[in-house]
XYZ file of C-alpha atoms in Angstrom:
313
model
C 13.939 -99.057 -57.234
C 12.773 -102.386 -59.199
C 9.189 -102.642 -59.810
C 9.137 -105.885 -58.579
C 9.953 -105.477 -55.133
C 7.009 -102.679 -55.061
C 3.846 -103.685 -53.570
C 0.678 -103.764 -56.139
C -2.026 -101.230 -54.777
C -5.340 -102.857 -53.717
C -7.264 -99.652 -52.915
C -7.062 -96.073 -54.445
C -7.650 -92.828 -52.455
C -9.813 -89.941 -54.695
C -8.982 -86.131 -54.313
C -12.755 -85.594 -54.259
C -14.511 -82.375 -55.184
C -13.309 -80.282 -52.609
C -10.985 -80.238 -49.487
C -12.970 -77.833 -47.849
C -14.813 -79.214 -44.974
C -17.230 -76.645 -44.418
C -18.124 -76.405 -48.033
C -18.770 -79.905 -48.730
C -21.881 -80.254 -46.854
C -23.083 -77.433 -49.295
C -22.128 -79.616 -52.506
C -23.219 -82.340 -50.897
C -27.076 -80.691 -50.914
C -26.749 -79.579 -54.170
C -25.604 -82.577 -55.796
C -28.079 -84.942 -53.835
C -30.979 -82.437 -55.659
C -29.059 -83.043 -59.097
C -29.257 -86.392 -58.577
C -32.763 -86.762 -57.501
C -33.997 -84.787 -60.465
C -31.880 -86.772 -62.567
C -33.467 -89.949 -61.603
C -37.112 -88.502 -61.258
C -36.482 -86.950 -64.844
C -35.380 -89.943 -66.683
C -37.615 -92.256 -65.019
C -40.007 -90.052 -65.724
C -39.393 -89.664 -69.559
C -39.532 -93.151 -69.585
C -42.729 -93.991 -68.106
C -44.472 -90.678 -70.103
C -43.573 -92.585 -73.409
C -44.277 -96.010 -72.481
C -48.077 -95.010 -71.116
C -48.879 -92.266 -73.869
C -50.135 -93.788 -77.313
C -49.104 -90.889 -79.058
C -45.316 -90.999 -78.239
C -45.286 -94.487 -79.510
C -42.805 -93.180 -82.252
C -39.152 -94.041 -83.169
C -38.044 -90.286 -82.016
C -39.371 -90.884 -78.524
C -38.436 -94.561 -78.307
C -34.521 -93.249 -78.989
C -35.376 -90.565 -76.094
C -36.345 -93.615 -73.880
C -33.192 -95.290 -74.727
C -31.114 -92.036 -73.986
C -32.762 -91.630 -70.531
C -32.008 -95.535 -69.425
C -28.483 -94.733 -70.410
C -28.599 -91.418 -68.614
C -30.136 -92.840 -65.453
C -27.169 -95.646 -65.310
C -24.531 -93.085 -66.414
C -25.143 -90.915 -63.370
C -25.550 -93.421 -61.070
C -21.776 -94.790 -61.964
C -20.145 -91.752 -60.699
C -22.917 -89.814 -58.512
C -23.469 -91.756 -55.607
C -19.995 -92.569 -54.946
C -18.953 -88.557 -55.310
C -21.598 -87.570 -52.554
C -20.513 -90.183 -50.025
C -16.890 -88.917 -50.690
C -18.343 -85.550 -49.661
C -19.061 -86.584 -46.414
C -15.699 -88.775 -45.441
C -12.294 -87.958 -44.514
C -10.980 -90.936 -46.581
C -12.166 -91.088 -49.960
C -11.443 -94.303 -50.299
C -12.331 -96.923 -53.542
C -11.200 -100.245 -53.916
C -8.903 -101.623 -57.039
C -12.006 -103.886 -58.171
C -14.638 -100.857 -57.305
C -12.259 -98.441 -59.425
C -12.283 -100.967 -62.160
C -15.515 -101.428 -62.438
C -16.468 -97.742 -62.206
C -14.121 -96.916 -64.874
C -15.446 -100.187 -66.991
C -19.195 -98.966 -66.829
C -18.254 -95.209 -67.187
C -16.415 -95.659 -70.283
C -19.118 -98.234 -71.674
C -22.107 -95.868 -70.875
C -20.675 -92.645 -72.197
C -19.722 -94.524 -75.647
C -23.478 -95.542 -75.698
C -24.638 -92.103 -74.963
C -22.534 -90.759 -77.773
C -23.884 -93.382 -80.150
C -27.791 -92.754 -79.186
C -27.223 -89.400 -79.352
C -25.805 -89.774 -83.164
C -28.935 -92.378 -83.807
C -31.143 -89.618 -82.649
C -29.874 -86.913 -85.233
C -30.304 -89.774 -88.447
C -33.873 -90.203 -87.063
C -34.277 -86.590 -87.367
C -32.990 -86.435 -90.476
C -34.842 -89.128 -92.184
C -37.903 -87.271 -90.336
C -37.280 -83.671 -91.877
C -35.456 -84.772 -95.420
C -37.417 -87.798 -96.139
C -41.160 -87.259 -94.172
C -43.218 -89.356 -96.905
C -41.130 -92.550 -96.522
C -40.080 -91.930 -92.426
C -42.551 -94.665 -91.174
C -41.048 -97.269 -93.916
C -37.538 -96.258 -93.394
C -37.478 -96.167 -89.094
C -39.325 -99.304 -88.445
C -39.953 -100.628 -84.883
C -37.276 -103.397 -86.076
C -34.755 -100.817 -87.504
C -34.955 -99.015 -83.929
C -33.658 -102.197 -82.331
C -31.097 -102.665 -85.129
C -29.723 -99.388 -84.463
C -29.634 -99.198 -80.591
C -28.635 -102.624 -79.556
C -25.019 -102.688 -81.531
C -24.537 -99.355 -79.582
C -24.655 -100.987 -76.503
C -22.655 -104.148 -77.745
C -19.732 -101.825 -79.115
C -19.864 -99.447 -75.779
C -19.140 -102.638 -73.747
C -16.848 -104.363 -75.623
C -14.367 -101.349 -76.329
C -14.666 -100.566 -72.686
C -13.928 -103.957 -71.799
C -11.020 -103.787 -73.992
C -9.825 -100.234 -72.396
C -10.613 -101.539 -68.776
C -8.696 -104.890 -68.916
C -5.887 -103.091 -70.599
C -5.599 -100.265 -67.823
C -6.275 -102.630 -64.619
C -3.807 -105.252 -65.956
C -1.176 -102.351 -65.373
C 1.206 -102.088 -62.384
C -0.180 -99.750 -59.567
C 3.125 -99.817 -57.161
C 3.458 -96.075 -56.261
C 1.265 -93.453 -54.986
C -2.518 -94.593 -54.886
C -3.718 -91.079 -54.840
C -6.308 -90.618 -58.314
C -6.430 -86.872 -58.544
C -9.909 -87.067 -59.434
C -13.441 -87.177 -58.160
C -13.953 -90.824 -59.760
C -11.872 -93.086 -61.740
C -11.046 -91.513 -65.271
C -8.593 -92.965 -67.697
C -5.655 -90.198 -67.253
C -5.546 -89.444 -63.130
C -5.799 -93.587 -62.834
C -2.798 -94.088 -65.960
C -0.891 -91.477 -64.394
C -0.248 -93.703 -61.161
C 0.994 -96.684 -62.877
C 4.645 -97.797 -62.771
C 4.311 -100.082 -65.926
C 4.742 -98.944 -69.165
C 1.634 -97.161 -70.395
C 1.930 -96.384 -74.204
C 0.168 -99.316 -75.480
C -3.063 -98.561 -72.894
C -3.213 -94.865 -73.685
C -2.752 -95.670 -77.439
C -5.548 -98.146 -77.332
C -7.963 -95.842 -75.160
C -7.012 -93.318 -77.527
C -8.164 -95.205 -80.410
C -11.670 -96.324 -79.012
C -12.589 -92.711 -78.231
C -11.434 -91.334 -81.113
C -13.595 -93.911 -83.110
C -16.712 -93.658 -80.944
C -16.150 -89.589 -81.199
C -15.518 -89.340 -84.724
C -18.140 -91.658 -85.907
C -20.781 -90.103 -83.873
C -19.592 -86.121 -84.640
C -19.515 -87.444 -88.433
C -22.919 -88.615 -88.295
C -24.752 -85.618 -85.936
C -22.806 -82.957 -88.428
C -23.764 -84.680 -91.589
C -27.170 -85.243 -90.474
C -27.657 -81.935 -89.264
C -26.428 -80.307 -92.506
C -28.871 -82.069 -94.805
C -31.657 -80.963 -92.473
C -30.337 -77.380 -92.248
C -30.238 -77.424 -96.223
C -33.646 -79.094 -95.949
C -35.070 -76.271 -93.539
C -33.746 -73.313 -95.792
C -35.482 -74.521 -98.796
C -39.056 -74.913 -96.833
C -40.895 -71.506 -98.487
C -42.844 -70.991 -95.170
C -41.300 -69.200 -92.181
C -44.060 -71.230 -89.946
C -43.047 -74.527 -91.658
C -39.026 -73.682 -91.073
C -39.969 -73.024 -87.136
C -41.600 -76.156 -86.881
C -39.009 -78.294 -88.479
C -36.312 -76.769 -86.686
C -38.379 -77.453 -83.430
C -38.368 -80.970 -83.972
C -35.114 -81.360 -83.736
C -33.873 -78.262 -81.426
C -34.103 -80.453 -77.792
C -31.548 -83.123 -79.564
C -29.439 -80.436 -80.767
C -29.251 -78.503 -77.302
C -28.473 -82.084 -75.604
C -25.827 -82.568 -78.151
C -24.283 -79.073 -77.755
C -24.214 -79.428 -73.843
C -22.554 -82.956 -73.971
C -19.541 -82.524 -76.314
C -18.888 -78.594 -75.514
C -17.987 -79.983 -71.997
C -16.162 -83.395 -72.852
C -14.185 -81.567 -75.523
C -12.979 -78.494 -73.162
C -12.275 -81.687 -70.698
C -10.318 -83.718 -72.996
C -8.931 -81.648 -76.019
C -6.970 -79.148 -74.639
C -3.216 -78.902 -73.491
C -2.565 -80.073 -69.845
C -1.959 -77.084 -67.658
C -2.285 -76.631 -63.736
C -3.974 -73.649 -63.974
C -7.322 -75.138 -66.169
C -7.265 -77.815 -63.471
C -10.699 -76.257 -61.394
C -11.958 -75.485 -64.784
C -11.211 -79.315 -66.023
C -13.052 -80.484 -62.608
C -16.135 -78.254 -63.529
C -16.273 -79.708 -67.193
C -15.984 -83.016 -65.478
C -18.841 -82.730 -63.200
C -21.270 -81.371 -66.036
C -20.798 -84.100 -68.756
C -20.717 -86.943 -65.427
C -23.163 -85.500 -63.268
C -25.339 -82.341 -64.461
C -25.862 -83.796 -68.557
C -27.767 -86.701 -67.222
C -30.260 -84.437 -65.594
C -30.349 -81.622 -68.279
C -31.474 -84.231 -70.907
C -34.787 -85.043 -69.455
C -35.337 -81.187 -68.553
C -34.489 -80.029 -71.985
C -36.979 -82.630 -74.034
C -39.605 -82.012 -71.036
C -39.368 -77.866 -71.522
C -38.511 -77.549 -75.153
C -40.425 -80.812 -76.788
C -44.159 -79.627 -77.736
C -45.342 -83.187 -77.588
C -43.822 -84.300 -74.370
C -45.117 -81.225 -72.468
C -48.374 -81.469 -74.231
C -48.746 -85.352 -72.508
C -47.220 -84.032 -69.272
C -49.857 -81.532 -68.850
C -52.650 -84.364 -69.665
C -51.033 -86.390 -67.214
C -51.131 -83.848 -64.593
C -54.926 -82.575 -65.332
C -56.661 -85.725 -66.337
C -58.777 -87.919 -64.189
C -57.904 -91.475 -63.493
C -60.845 -92.791 -65.903
C -59.656 -90.392 -68.866
C -57.678 -91.665 -71.543
C -53.881 -89.979 -71.850
C-alpha cells in the first residue's frame, strides 16, 4: 500500500516492563522506592556540597553537576514507567514520545561528558597535585561543564528532529518501556538509513570522546599511583578516584550490554534489565556510591546528623 494513503501515527503504545498484571504492583512498589531514593540521594548530595565549606572544591562541584543530571535523567523515564505499571493501556502521544526521547538522549550525553570531566579532574589531582588549584579553577569548572550541556542538547535536537520527522503510518507499538532509538525507528514506514547514521555518529562521538578521556586519564592515574613508594600513599590516591571509577563501570557496562551486541530475541529480557539499570537504577547508585565510599562526604554527613543547630558544619 502507498505510504501516502496511510494515516500518520499520533499516539504510541509502549509494551512496558511486564504484561503480568499480578507482578506489576510489586515492580511498581520496588521502582517507586528506587525513584524516591534517587530523588532524595541526588538532592542530598547537592545540598551537602552546597552547605559544607569543606566540600567547596572542583571535585565536589562536578559531583553536584552529576547529581543534577541524574535527578532529571531519571525523571524523564521513571514516572511514566511507574504509571504504566498500573495502567492497562500504556499510551504516550507522538509529541510526548519525542520530548521523552529528546531529554533522555540529551541528559545521557551530558552524563557521559560529566563523567569524563570528573576523570580529568582526578588525573590533575593525582598526577599534578601541586598545580591542582591553578589548573582546576572555578572558572575552568564552568568552562568544562557548560559546553557539555550545550553539546548534549544540540546533538539531541539533531537526532530528535530527524527521527520524529519520519513517517509513522503502521504499527504504533513501541517494544520498550520508554521511547528509545531503535524501538521507535523500527516503526517508521520511511527510509531510516539517514537518521540511523546521524544517530550512530552522535552516539559514537559522545561515547568515544568520553571513553577516550576516561581511559587516558586513568592510564596516567594508575601509572602515577604505581610510582608512589608507600602502600598507604597508593591506597589514599586510589581512594580519591574509586567512587568515580565505580560509577563509570556501572554506567558503561550496562550501556554496552544493551547497545553493542547483535540483535537476538533470546537476549530481549536481558536487554530490558540492562535498560532498567542504566535508565532507572544508575541515577540512584551514583549518590549512594559517593555517600558510602567517599570519606569526605561520609564525614560531612555524619557531622550533619550529629551536630546541634548552632554548630558549624
